[in-house]
Amino acid sequence: MINWNFLASLVIFFSLTDGYLNLGDTEILNEVYYQPEQVHLSYGARPDQMVVTWVTMSPVPESVVEYGIYKIDSSVSGTSSIFVDGGNLRRNMTVHRVVLEKLTPGKSYKYHCGSPKYGWSDIFYFTAMPEGTKWSPRFAIFGDLGNENAQSLPRLQDETMLGFYDSILHVGDFAYDMATDNARVGDAFFNQMQPIAAYVPYMTCPGNHEWQYNFSNYVSKFSMPNGDGTKFGGDNNLFYSINIGPIHLISFSTEFYYFFDFGFKQIVNQYKWLEEDLKSANLPENRALRPWIITMGHRPMYCTNANKDDCTNFDDRVRTGLPYVQTYGLEDLFYKYAVDVELWAHEHSYERLWPIYNYTVYNGSYEKPYTNPKAPIHIVTGSAGCKENHNPFGPQKDFCAFRANDYGYTRMQAFNNTHLYFEQVSDDKNGKIIDNFWIIKDKHDSYF
Ligand SMILES: *[C@@H]1O[C@H](CO)[C@@H](O)[C@H](O)[C@H]1NC(C)=O
Ligand SMILES: *[C@@H]1O[C@H](CO)[C@@H](O)[C@H](O)[C@H]1NC(C)=O
Ligand SMILES: *[C@@H]1O[C@H](CO)[C@@H](O)[C@H](O)[C@H]1NC(C)=O
Ligand SMILES: *[C@@H]1O[C@H](CO)[C@@H](O)[C@H](O)[C@H]1NC(C)=O
Ligand SMILES: *[C@@H]1O[C@H](CO)[C@@H](O)[C@H](O)[C@H]1NC(C)=O
Ligand SMILES: [Fe+2]
């Protein structure tokens, strides 16, 4: 027999405690823990920069990176700030940031981070960005990777150690969620990523799973660059751009279009910034050097999944703008400034589109590969694995070139100004490549 009274009191107890039995809180709060953890790198604004970010649970007053090419013989100090999580425990931690500058292009550096008084991390290494635009950067790209069911994580850890990638692009939705369990889930996630992110720059954009407390876990713990390389992290993490070899990469927030309670103004600010950034990237001297303009944002404009997500609607907010007024939509902007590729996630699946604008497929001169496509190419890659598992597909649509529901991630390499290569790795099929394609462009001028 079921004792309904007992069950009811359990339900009340759990809702009062937020589902979490915090019996040991006082001890946890008073714990003293100085050891650097959650070490991760990000590209600076300039090629000679690299940013090292880490966390200490107790306030360590020094933020130091010791580094060097042959020996660890240089030392540089940075800054720190205390992050107070919005959960009921108001847990706090110190986030340390050090900007390494004047790095020798293409050289490998060893480093550790921490403090000579309170202790050092392990020794890690990274390669400084090669000089100029004539190199061929290699990326792993995915979204929607959580602590639990992190299907792609082991392979990405292996491949990073084997030197497969220059950088990782995480297209939103981390940890599930960074704020869960008084931000302990976020702490665990950053430690899971350390075998990747302490070795190659980990570049990000926010997703819906970062929304809690106005995206403050995400804003406080990453260190994305601003335009001139003088400020890292904070609001920069929400939208920024960076040059990597022949690529101009733009990262932005689709979440401004969905979480209105944090303010409308951010949509306007971001839109204006995007237009200025795209204009500048399209100045003839810039586009000639870095012809590939690639965007990353979390929620796609198009998808063929069987759910009620906005990308299944004709008037997707990211695509056509705010409901009813239809302003600040990004499809027109990206088309106008001839964006080559748009990277998305959010749907826990992989989908590649034919060149598309306003629901019209521009097949143009298509034969495999895409040759001088007449509209941007969208890729949705949100299947790296999380506790929400898969998002199954609905009916196939004319704009979908390929789709798969395997767990996995995307590899991208910009060989040169004309050749951009992609392949899709399946973790369900033991690392097999289930889709691959080239985008070949003689010119990157206007689509119309
Ligand atoms: C951080 O947490 C410690 C331990 O609970 C507390 O003593 C300290 O005041 C907190 N600092 C901030 C800035 O909230
Ligand atoms: C949320 O954060 C953004 C940027 O970090 C800020 O501009 C905005 O005012 C904040 N909104 C609220 C309601 O705190
Ligand atoms: C986009 O398509 C819609 C519906 O077919 C049409 O009403 C609209 O005028 C088109 N917009 C542009 C800019 O072509
Ligand atoms: C685009 O071209 C491909 C390859 O020829 C073809 O399979 C596909 O049906 C075409 N799509 C549209 C909408 O015309
Ligand atoms: C660009 O890279 C592709 C693929 O490696 C190669 O076939 C092509 O010749 C290269 N073009 C130039 C100008 O180097
Ligand atoms: Fe999402």
Short mmCIF file of C-alpha atoms and ligand atoms in Angstrom, two decimals:
data_model
loop_
_atom_site.label_atom_id
_atom_site.label_comp_id
_atom_site.label_asym_id
_atom_site.label_seq_id
_atom_site.Cartn_x
_atom_site.Cartn_y
_atom_site.Cartn_z
CA MET A 1 0.00 0.00 0.00
CA ILE A 2 1.16 3.51 -0.69
CA ASN A 3 1.25 5.91 2.23
CA TRP A 4 0.09 9.09 0.49
CA ASN A 5 0.67 11.31 3.53
CA PHE A 6 4.27 10.24 3.70
CA LEU A 7 4.73 10.82 -0.04
CA ALA A 8 3.11 14.25 0.22
CA SER A 9 5.42 15.31 3.03
CA LEU A 10 8.40 14.11 1.01
CA VAL A 11 7.26 16.22 -1.93
CA ILE A 12 6.88 19.28 0.31
CA PHE A 13 10.25 18.65 1.90
CA PHE A 14 11.94 18.39 -1.49
CA SER A 15 10.31 21.53 -2.81
CA LEU A 16 11.36 23.45 0.31
CA THR A 17 14.91 22.25 -0.07
CA ASP A 18 14.97 22.80 -3.84
CA GLY A 19 15.30 19.03 -4.26
CA TYR A 20 18.67 19.11 -2.62
CA LEU A 21 19.44 17.80 0.87
CA ASN A 22 21.92 20.40 2.06
CA LEU A 23 22.69 18.88 5.44
CA GLY A 24 26.45 19.44 5.24
CA ASP A 25 26.40 23.04 4.08
CA THR A 26 28.15 24.74 6.97
CA GLU A 27 31.15 22.45 6.72
CA ILE A 28 31.35 22.87 2.94
CA LEU A 29 31.24 26.66 3.21
CA ASN A 30 34.12 26.76 5.67
CA GLU A 31 36.31 24.43 3.68
CA VAL A 32 39.70 25.93 2.82
CA TYR A 33 40.80 24.96 -0.68
CA TYR A 34 43.52 26.86 -2.49
CA GLN A 35 44.43 24.41 -5.25
CA PRO A 36 43.93 25.78 -8.82
CA GLU A 37 41.21 23.89 -10.71
CA GLN A 38 39.01 24.27 -13.82
CA VAL A 39 41.98 25.51 -15.88
CA HIS A 40 41.02 26.65 -19.36
CA LEU A 41 42.53 28.68 -22.21
CA SER A 42 41.02 31.15 -24.62
CA TYR A 43 42.40 33.07 -27.56
CA GLY A 44 43.17 36.71 -26.90
CA ALA A 45 42.12 39.49 -29.24
CA ARG A 46 45.58 39.56 -30.80
CA PRO A 47 47.49 36.54 -32.12
CA ASP A 48 50.32 37.10 -29.63
CA GLN A 49 47.95 36.69 -26.67
CA MET A 50 46.62 33.65 -24.81
CA VAL A 51 44.38 33.88 -21.76
CA VAL A 52 44.60 31.41 -18.87
CA THR A 53 41.57 31.21 -16.56
CA TRP A 54 41.18 29.08 -13.43
CA VAL A 55 39.29 28.87 -10.18
CA THR A 56 40.25 28.55 -6.53
CA MET A 57 37.53 27.77 -4.02
CA SER A 58 39.19 29.82 -1.30
CA PRO A 59 40.34 33.35 -2.06
CA VAL A 60 43.96 33.19 -3.22
CA PRO A 61 45.28 36.77 -3.47
CA GLU A 62 47.74 36.01 -6.29
CA SER A 63 47.04 35.02 -9.93
CA VAL A 64 50.26 33.94 -11.60
CA VAL A 65 51.19 31.96 -14.72
CA GLU A 66 54.76 30.73 -15.08
CA TYR A 67 55.56 29.69 -18.65
CA GLY A 68 58.24 29.25 -21.29
CA ILE A 69 59.23 27.44 -24.47
CA TYR A 70 62.15 25.28 -23.32
CA LYS A 71 62.11 26.04 -19.63
CA ILE A 72 59.46 27.64 -17.49
CA ASP A 73 61.39 30.87 -17.12
CA SER A 74 58.81 33.67 -17.44
CA SER A 75 56.19 34.76 -15.01
CA VAL A 76 53.21 37.06 -15.40
CA SER A 77 50.51 38.16 -12.98
CA GLY A 78 46.86 38.76 -13.72
CA THR A 79 43.70 39.66 -11.92
CA SER A 80 41.00 37.85 -10.01
CA SER A 81 37.40 38.43 -9.08
CA ILE A 82 35.06 36.73 -6.66
CA PHE A 83 32.11 35.06 -8.27
CA VAL A 84 29.08 34.61 -6.01
CA ASP A 85 26.62 32.06 -7.37
CA GLY A 86 22.92 32.93 -7.23
CA GLY A 87 21.87 29.61 -5.58
CA ASN A 88 20.56 29.44 -2.01
CA LEU A 89 24.04 28.77 -0.59
CA ARG A 90 25.54 31.82 -2.31
CA ARG A 91 28.67 29.75 -2.85
CA ASN A 92 31.60 31.87 -3.92
CA MET A 93 34.85 31.15 -5.66
CA THR A 94 37.76 33.16 -7.01
CA VAL A 95 38.13 33.31 -10.80
CA HIS A 96 41.72 34.07 -11.86
CA ARG A 97 42.68 35.49 -15.27
CA VAL A 98 46.14 35.95 -16.69
CA VAL A 99 46.80 37.30 -20.19
CA LEU A 100 50.02 36.05 -21.75
CA GLU A 101 51.35 38.49 -24.36
CA LYS A 102 54.13 38.78 -26.91
CA LEU A 103 54.08 35.02 -27.46
CA THR A 104 56.23 33.77 -30.33
CA PRO A 105 53.85 32.71 -33.15
CA GLY A 106 53.45 28.97 -33.60
CA LYS A 107 55.68 28.04 -30.66
CA SER A 108 54.72 25.51 -28.01
CA TYR A 109 54.74 26.72 -24.45
CA LYS A 110 54.66 24.88 -21.14
CA TYR A 111 52.87 26.57 -18.28
CA HIS A 112 51.32 26.19 -14.89
CA CYS A 113 49.04 28.55 -13.04
CA GLY A 114 48.41 29.38 -9.40
CA SER A 115 50.58 31.14 -6.90
CA PRO A 116 54.08 30.71 -5.48
CA LYS A 117 52.60 30.91 -1.96
CA TYR A 118 49.47 28.79 -2.25
CA GLY A 119 50.36 26.22 -4.91
CA TRP A 120 50.51 25.44 -8.62
CA SER A 121 48.41 23.49 -11.07
CA ASP A 122 49.88 20.62 -13.07
CA ILE A 123 52.06 21.64 -15.99
CA PHE A 124 50.11 21.99 -19.25
CA TYR A 125 51.15 23.16 -22.71
CA PHE A 126 49.70 25.04 -25.68
CA THR A 127 50.76 26.35 -29.07
CA ALA A 128 50.68 30.09 -29.65
CA MET A 129 48.67 31.16 -32.68
CA PRO A 130 50.74 31.02 -35.89
CA GLU A 131 51.53 34.30 -37.58
CA GLY A 132 49.34 35.82 -40.29
CA THR A 133 46.43 34.27 -42.15
CA LYS A 134 48.16 31.62 -44.25
CA TRP A 135 47.76 28.66 -41.95
CA SER A 136 45.00 26.07 -41.79
CA PRO A 137 43.26 26.08 -38.39
CA ARG A 138 41.53 22.87 -37.26
CA PHE A 139 38.53 22.86 -34.92
CA ALA A 140 36.24 20.53 -33.04
CA ILE A 141 32.74 22.02 -32.92
CA PHE A 142 29.75 20.94 -30.85
CA GLY A 143 27.06 22.16 -28.51
CA ASP A 144 24.96 20.68 -25.75
CA LEU A 145 27.63 18.79 -23.82
CA GLY A 146 26.83 17.99 -20.18
CA ASN A 147 28.47 16.27 -17.21
CA GLU A 148 26.18 13.28 -17.51
CA ASN A 149 26.05 11.28 -20.73
CA ALA A 150 29.00 13.27 -22.15
CA GLN A 151 29.24 10.88 -25.11
CA SER A 152 31.84 12.81 -27.11
CA LEU A 153 34.04 13.83 -24.18
CA PRO A 154 36.48 10.88 -24.08
CA ARG A 155 37.19 11.02 -27.81
CA LEU A 156 37.63 14.80 -27.71
CA GLN A 157 40.03 14.43 -24.77
CA ASP A 158 42.05 11.81 -26.68
CA GLU A 159 42.11 13.77 -29.92
CA THR A 160 43.12 17.00 -28.20
CA MET A 161 46.06 15.20 -26.58
CA LEU A 162 46.99 13.75 -29.98
CA GLY A 163 47.14 17.28 -31.42
CA PHE A 164 44.08 17.09 -33.71
CA TYR A 165 42.83 20.60 -32.95
CA ASP A 166 43.95 24.20 -32.71
CA SER A 167 40.79 25.25 -30.91
CA ILE A 168 37.44 23.98 -29.61
CA LEU A 169 34.18 25.78 -30.39
CA HIS A 170 31.41 25.01 -27.90
CA VAL A 171 28.17 26.36 -29.36
CA GLY A 172 26.26 26.85 -26.09
CA ASP A 173 24.68 24.60 -23.41
CA PHE A 174 27.27 23.48 -20.90
CA ALA A 175 27.19 21.05 -17.97
CA TYR A 176 23.36 20.84 -17.62
CA ASP A 177 23.54 23.26 -15.95
CA MET A 178 26.48 25.31 -14.72
CA ALA A 179 24.17 26.76 -12.04
CA THR A 180 22.67 23.44 -10.88
CA ASP A 181 23.29 22.26 -7.31
CA ASN A 182 24.64 25.64 -6.23
CA ALA A 183 27.01 25.71 -9.23
CA ARG A 184 28.72 22.46 -8.27
CA VAL A 185 27.65 20.95 -11.58
CA GLY A 186 29.47 23.78 -13.33
CA ASP A 187 32.61 23.21 -11.25
CA ALA A 188 32.56 19.50 -12.12
CA PHE A 189 32.06 20.31 -15.81
CA PHE A 190 35.03 22.66 -16.01
CA ASN A 191 37.17 19.97 -14.40
CA GLN A 192 35.94 17.42 -16.95
CA MET A 193 36.91 19.84 -19.72
CA GLN A 194 40.35 20.60 -18.29
CA PRO A 195 42.10 17.77 -20.22
CA ILE A 196 40.92 19.62 -23.37
CA ALA A 197 40.60 23.25 -22.39
CA ALA A 198 43.94 23.57 -20.57
CA TYR A 199 45.71 22.68 -23.87
CA VAL A 200 43.75 24.41 -26.65
CA PRO A 201 41.70 27.60 -26.57
CA TYR A 202 38.10 26.84 -25.66
CA MET A 203 35.86 29.38 -27.44
CA THR A 204 32.19 29.60 -26.54
CA CYS A 205 28.80 31.23 -26.92
CA PRO A 206 25.92 31.09 -24.41
CA GLY A 207 22.94 28.72 -24.67
CA ASN A 208 19.60 28.50 -22.91
CA HIS A 209 21.07 26.25 -20.19
CA GLU A 210 23.21 29.17 -19.02
CA TRP A 211 20.20 31.45 -18.33
CA GLN A 212 20.11 31.24 -14.52
CA TYR A 213 20.89 34.43 -12.59
CA ASN A 214 21.22 36.36 -15.83
CA PHE A 215 23.88 34.03 -17.31
CA SER A 216 26.22 34.91 -14.45
CA ASN A 217 27.99 31.53 -14.17
CA TYR A 218 28.80 31.70 -17.88
CA VAL A 219 29.71 35.39 -17.82
CA SER A 220 31.97 34.98 -14.77
CA LYS A 221 33.88 31.83 -15.66
CA PHE A 222 34.87 32.29 -19.30
CA SER A 223 37.32 34.88 -20.70
CA MET A 224 36.35 35.74 -24.25
CA PRO A 225 38.18 38.70 -25.84
CA ASN A 226 36.99 42.19 -26.69
CA GLY A 227 38.12 44.08 -29.78
CA ASP A 228 41.45 45.45 -28.60
CA GLY A 229 42.65 42.78 -26.18
CA THR A 230 42.38 44.91 -23.06
CA LYS A 231 39.47 43.19 -21.33
CA PHE A 232 38.57 39.53 -21.05
CA GLY A 233 35.48 37.80 -19.73
CA GLY A 234 32.35 39.44 -18.35
CA ASP A 235 29.99 40.81 -20.98
CA ASN A 236 32.53 40.01 -23.72
CA ASN A 237 31.52 36.38 -23.28
CA LEU A 238 28.05 37.13 -24.66
CA PHE A 239 29.21 38.37 -28.07
CA TYR A 240 32.66 38.88 -29.60
CA SER A 241 34.64 38.13 -32.72
CA ILE A 242 38.11 36.81 -33.35
CA ASN A 243 40.44 36.23 -36.30
CA ILE A 244 41.90 32.73 -36.63
CA GLY A 245 44.01 32.21 -39.76
CA PRO A 246 41.75 32.84 -42.80
CA ILE A 247 38.62 32.88 -40.61
CA HIS A 248 36.75 35.74 -39.01
CA LEU A 249 34.71 33.98 -36.30
CA ILE A 250 31.72 35.74 -34.76
CA SER A 251 30.13 34.43 -31.57
CA PHE A 252 26.83 35.84 -30.34
CA SER A 253 23.88 35.18 -28.05
CA THR A 254 20.61 33.86 -29.43
CA GLU A 255 19.32 33.86 -25.85
CA PHE A 256 18.70 37.62 -25.80
CA TYR A 257 15.74 36.83 -28.10
CA TYR A 258 14.19 34.46 -25.56
CA PHE A 259 14.92 35.71 -22.02
CA PHE A 260 13.30 39.13 -22.13
CA ASP A 261 13.28 39.46 -18.35
CA PHE A 262 16.99 40.32 -18.52
CA GLY A 263 16.27 43.27 -20.78
CA PHE A 264 15.58 44.03 -24.47
CA LYS A 265 18.47 46.41 -24.74
CA GLN A 266 20.97 43.60 -25.19
CA ILE A 267 19.28 42.58 -28.47
CA VAL A 268 19.75 46.09 -29.83
CA ASN A 269 23.33 46.43 -28.57
CA GLN A 270 24.31 43.09 -30.00
CA TYR A 271 22.62 43.78 -33.34
CA LYS A 272 24.44 47.10 -33.71
CA TRP A 273 27.71 45.49 -32.74
CA LEU A 274 27.14 42.63 -35.21
CA GLU A 275 26.51 45.07 -38.04
CA GLU A 276 29.65 47.09 -37.25
CA ASP A 277 31.72 43.93 -36.93
CA LEU A 278 30.40 42.52 -40.23
CA LYS A 279 31.02 45.82 -41.99
CA SER A 280 34.58 45.89 -40.81
CA ALA A 281 35.14 42.22 -41.71
CA ASN A 282 33.88 43.07 -45.20
CA LEU A 283 36.27 45.96 -45.82
CA PRO A 284 38.06 44.79 -48.97
CA GLU A 285 41.46 44.58 -47.26
CA ASN A 286 40.00 42.50 -44.39
CA ARG A 287 37.89 40.15 -46.50
CA ALA A 288 40.86 39.53 -48.80
CA LEU A 289 42.97 38.41 -45.84
CA ARG A 290 40.22 36.55 -43.97
CA PRO A 291 37.58 35.57 -46.52
CA TRP A 292 35.74 33.02 -44.34
CA ILE A 293 33.14 34.66 -42.13
CA ILE A 294 31.71 32.06 -39.77
CA THR A 295 29.12 32.71 -37.07
CA MET A 296 28.28 30.65 -34.00
CA GLY A 297 25.07 31.04 -32.01
CA HIS A 298 23.13 28.50 -30.00
CA ARG A 299 19.54 28.30 -31.32
CA PRO A 300 19.25 27.54 -35.05
CA MET A 301 17.15 29.44 -37.58
CA TYR A 302 16.21 26.18 -39.32
CA CYS A 303 15.85 22.56 -38.21
CA THR A 304 13.78 19.48 -39.01
CA ASN A 305 13.41 18.09 -35.49
CA ALA A 306 10.10 16.76 -34.20
CA ASN A 307 9.51 19.21 -31.36
CA LYS A 308 8.11 22.66 -30.75
CA ASP A 309 11.43 24.52 -30.69
CA ASP A 310 11.49 27.86 -32.41
CA CYS A 311 13.53 26.58 -35.38
CA THR A 312 10.52 24.46 -36.39
CA ASN A 313 8.56 27.72 -36.91
CA PHE A 314 8.69 29.82 -40.06
CA ASP A 315 9.13 33.00 -37.99
CA ASP A 316 12.01 31.81 -35.82
CA ARG A 317 13.03 34.79 -33.68
CA VAL A 318 16.72 34.57 -34.45
CA ARG A 319 15.87 34.45 -38.16
CA THR A 320 13.14 37.07 -38.54
CA GLY A 321 13.40 39.00 -35.28
CA LEU A 322 11.20 39.75 -32.33
CA PRO A 323 7.64 38.44 -32.40
CA TYR A 324 5.05 40.67 -34.14
CA VAL A 325 7.43 43.57 -34.78
CA GLN A 326 9.93 41.40 -36.72
CA THR A 327 12.94 43.54 -35.98
CA TYR A 328 16.55 42.62 -35.28
CA GLY A 329 16.26 39.35 -37.17
CA LEU A 330 19.69 38.03 -38.12
CA GLU A 331 19.10 36.19 -41.38
CA ASP A 332 18.94 39.37 -43.48
CA LEU A 333 22.01 40.77 -41.75
CA PHE A 334 24.09 37.63 -42.28
CA TYR A 335 22.96 37.35 -45.90
CA LYS A 336 23.67 41.00 -46.62
CA TYR A 337 27.24 40.68 -45.32
CA ALA A 338 27.84 37.36 -47.09
CA VAL A 339 28.43 35.17 -44.04
CA ASP A 340 29.75 31.85 -45.37
CA VAL A 341 28.80 29.40 -42.64
CA GLU A 342 26.46 29.58 -39.64
CA LEU A 343 27.15 27.13 -36.82
CA TRP A 344 24.31 26.25 -34.43
CA ALA A 345 23.43 23.67 -31.78
CA HIS A 346 20.49 23.32 -29.33
CA GLU A 347 18.91 20.45 -31.24
CA HIS A 348 20.63 17.28 -29.99
CA SER A 349 21.32 16.05 -33.48
CA TYR A 350 23.40 16.90 -36.56
CA GLU A 351 21.94 18.60 -39.59
CA ARG A 352 23.51 20.19 -42.67
CA LEU A 353 21.51 22.46 -44.94
CA TRP A 354 21.64 23.39 -48.60
CA PRO A 355 22.55 27.06 -49.07
CA ILE A 356 19.44 28.85 -47.86
CA TYR A 357 17.99 32.32 -47.48
CA ASN A 358 14.42 33.11 -46.43
CA TYR A 359 13.37 29.46 -46.81
CA THR A 360 14.55 29.41 -50.42
CA VAL A 361 17.23 26.89 -51.30
CA TYR A 362 19.94 28.32 -53.56
CA ASN A 363 21.41 25.18 -55.00
CA GLY A 364 23.19 27.20 -57.66
CA SER A 365 26.13 25.35 -59.11
CA TYR A 366 25.86 22.60 -56.54
CA GLU A 367 27.48 19.32 -57.13
CA LYS A 368 29.22 17.77 -54.20
CA PRO A 369 31.11 19.89 -53.00
CA TYR A 370 29.36 23.21 -52.42
CA THR A 371 30.92 25.44 -55.07
CA ASN A 372 30.35 29.18 -54.81
CA PRO A 373 27.04 28.74 -52.93
CA LYS A 374 24.63 31.65 -53.32
CA ALA A 375 23.54 31.77 -49.66
CA PRO A 376 24.96 30.85 -46.22
CA ILE A 377 25.38 27.21 -45.23
CA HIS A 378 23.89 26.28 -41.87
CA ILE A 379 25.16 23.43 -39.70
CA VAL A 380 23.39 22.33 -36.51
CA THR A 381 25.70 20.31 -34.28
CA GLY A 382 24.28 19.78 -30.79
CA SER A 383 24.81 16.08 -30.27
CA ALA A 384 27.92 15.85 -28.08
CA GLY A 385 25.81 14.25 -25.32
CA CYS A 386 23.93 15.42 -22.27
CA LYS A 387 21.34 14.06 -19.88
CA GLU A 388 18.52 15.16 -22.20
CA ASN A 389 19.70 12.59 -24.78
CA HIS A 390 18.53 12.97 -28.40
CA ASN A 391 16.02 15.17 -30.23
CA PRO A 392 14.42 12.94 -32.88
CA PHE A 393 13.70 14.25 -36.38
CA GLY A 394 10.34 15.04 -37.98
CA PRO A 395 9.57 14.88 -41.70
CA GLN A 396 12.50 15.58 -44.03
CA LYS A 397 12.39 19.04 -45.67
CA ASP A 398 13.80 20.28 -48.98
CA PHE A 399 16.46 22.44 -47.29
CA CYS A 400 18.03 19.53 -45.38
CA ALA A 401 21.05 18.05 -47.15
CA PHE A 402 22.01 15.51 -44.48
CA ARG A 403 20.90 14.70 -40.94
CA ALA A 404 21.82 12.13 -38.30
CA ASN A 405 20.81 11.43 -34.77
CA ASP A 406 24.09 9.83 -33.67
CA TYR A 407 26.00 11.36 -30.78
CA GLY A 408 29.04 13.16 -32.10
CA TYR A 409 30.71 16.39 -33.10
CA THR A 410 31.97 18.28 -36.13
CA ARG A 411 35.51 18.81 -37.35
CA MET A 412 36.31 21.84 -39.47
CA GLN A 413 39.51 22.85 -41.21
CA ALA A 414 40.03 26.04 -43.21
CA PHE A 415 42.74 24.89 -45.62
CA ASN A 416 43.12 28.25 -47.33
CA ASN A 417 41.11 31.17 -48.74
CA THR A 418 39.18 28.95 -51.14
CA HIS A 419 38.79 25.58 -49.39
CA LEU A 420 36.89 24.89 -46.17
CA TYR A 421 36.40 21.28 -45.06
CA PHE A 422 33.95 19.67 -42.62
CA GLU A 423 33.35 16.19 -41.32
CA GLN A 424 30.94 14.72 -38.80
CA VAL A 425 32.21 12.17 -36.26
CA SER A 426 29.79 9.60 -34.84
CA ASP A 427 30.41 8.39 -31.31
CA ASP A 428 27.70 5.76 -31.77
CA LYS A 429 29.79 4.31 -34.63
CA ASN A 430 33.11 4.38 -32.80
CA GLY A 431 34.42 7.57 -34.39
CA LYS A 432 33.30 6.86 -37.96
CA ILE A 433 32.89 9.87 -40.29
CA ILE A 434 29.21 9.88 -41.26
CA ASP A 435 29.20 13.08 -43.34
CA ASN A 436 31.90 15.15 -44.98
CA PHE A 437 31.91 18.01 -47.43
CA TRP A 438 33.91 20.90 -48.86
CA ILE A 439 32.86 24.48 -49.36
CA ILE A 440 34.82 25.95 -52.24
CA LYS A 441 34.68 29.65 -53.00
CA ASP A 442 36.72 31.56 -55.57
CA LYS A 443 35.26 34.79 -54.30
CA HIS A 444 33.48 35.76 -51.12
CA ASP A 445 31.59 38.72 -52.46
CA SER A 446 27.92 39.62 -52.06
CA TYR A 447 25.24 36.94 -52.55
CA PHE A 448 23.05 39.29 -54.58
C1 LIG B 1 32.65 33.80 0.35
O1 LIG B 1 32.29 32.71 1.17
C2 LIG B 1 32.91 32.76 2.46
C3 LIG B 1 32.55 31.47 3.19
O2 LIG B 1 31.17 31.33 3.25
C4 LIG B 1 32.43 34.00 3.21
O3 LIG B 1 33.08 34.07 4.45
C5 LIG B 1 32.77 35.23 2.37
O4 LIG B 1 32.23 36.38 2.99
C6 LIG B 1 32.20 35.10 0.97
N1 LIG B 1 32.66 36.20 0.15
C7 LIG B 1 31.84 36.91 -0.60
C8 LIG B 1 32.46 38.04 -1.38
O5 LIG B 1 30.65 36.67 -0.71
C1 LIG B 2 21.86 41.03 -17.30
O1 LIG B 2 23.22 41.13 -17.69
C2 LIG B 2 23.44 42.06 -18.74
C3 LIG B 2 24.88 41.95 -19.22
O2 LIG B 2 25.69 41.20 -18.42
C4 LIG B 2 23.10 43.46 -18.26
O3 LIG B 2 23.31 44.38 -19.29
C5 LIG B 2 21.63 43.46 -17.87
O4 LIG B 2 21.28 44.71 -17.35
C6 LIG B 2 21.36 42.39 -16.80
N1 LIG B 2 19.93 42.33 -16.56
C7 LIG B 2 19.43 42.28 -15.34
C8 LIG B 2 17.94 42.26 -15.23
O5 LIG B 2 20.13 42.22 -14.36
C1 LIG B 3 10.67 36.08 -47.29
O1 LIG B 3 9.62 35.17 -47.53
C2 LIG B 3 8.35 35.63 -47.12
C3 LIG B 3 7.34 34.50 -47.24
O2 LIG B 3 7.52 33.78 -48.41
C4 LIG B 3 7.98 36.86 -47.93
O3 LIG B 3 6.72 37.35 -47.50
C5 LIG B 3 9.04 37.92 -47.71
O4 LIG B 3 8.78 39.06 -48.51
C6 LIG B 3 10.44 37.39 -48.03
N1 LIG B 3 11.42 38.37 -47.61
C7 LIG B 3 12.40 38.77 -48.40
C8 LIG B 3 13.33 39.79 -47.84
O5 LIG B 3 12.56 38.33 -49.51
C1 LIG B 4 19.81 20.56 -54.29
O1 LIG B 4 20.72 19.76 -55.00
C2 LIG B 4 20.84 18.44 -54.52
C3 LIG B 4 21.94 17.75 -55.29
O2 LIG B 4 21.72 17.83 -56.66
C4 LIG B 4 19.50 17.71 -54.62
O3 LIG B 4 19.62 16.41 -54.06
C5 LIG B 4 18.47 18.49 -53.83
O4 LIG B 4 17.21 17.91 -53.98
C6 LIG B 4 18.41 19.93 -54.31
N1 LIG B 4 17.51 20.66 -53.44
C7 LIG B 4 16.64 21.52 -53.89
C8 LIG B 4 15.71 22.14 -52.90
O5 LIG B 4 16.55 21.81 -55.06
C1 LIG B 5 43.67 25.14 -51.03
O1 LIG B 5 43.55 23.89 -50.37
C2 LIG B 5 43.05 22.85 -51.21
C3 LIG B 5 42.84 21.64 -50.34
O2 LIG B 5 44.01 21.27 -49.70
C4 LIG B 5 44.00 22.61 -52.36
O3 LIG B 5 43.46 21.62 -53.22
C5 LIG B 5 44.18 23.91 -53.13
O4 LIG B 5 45.14 23.74 -54.15
C6 LIG B 5 44.64 25.02 -52.19
N1 LIG B 5 44.67 26.27 -52.90
C7 LIG B 5 45.73 27.08 -52.83
C8 LIG B 5 45.63 28.35 -53.59
O5 LIG B 5 46.71 26.79 -52.18
FE FE B 6 19.85 24.55 -25.90
#
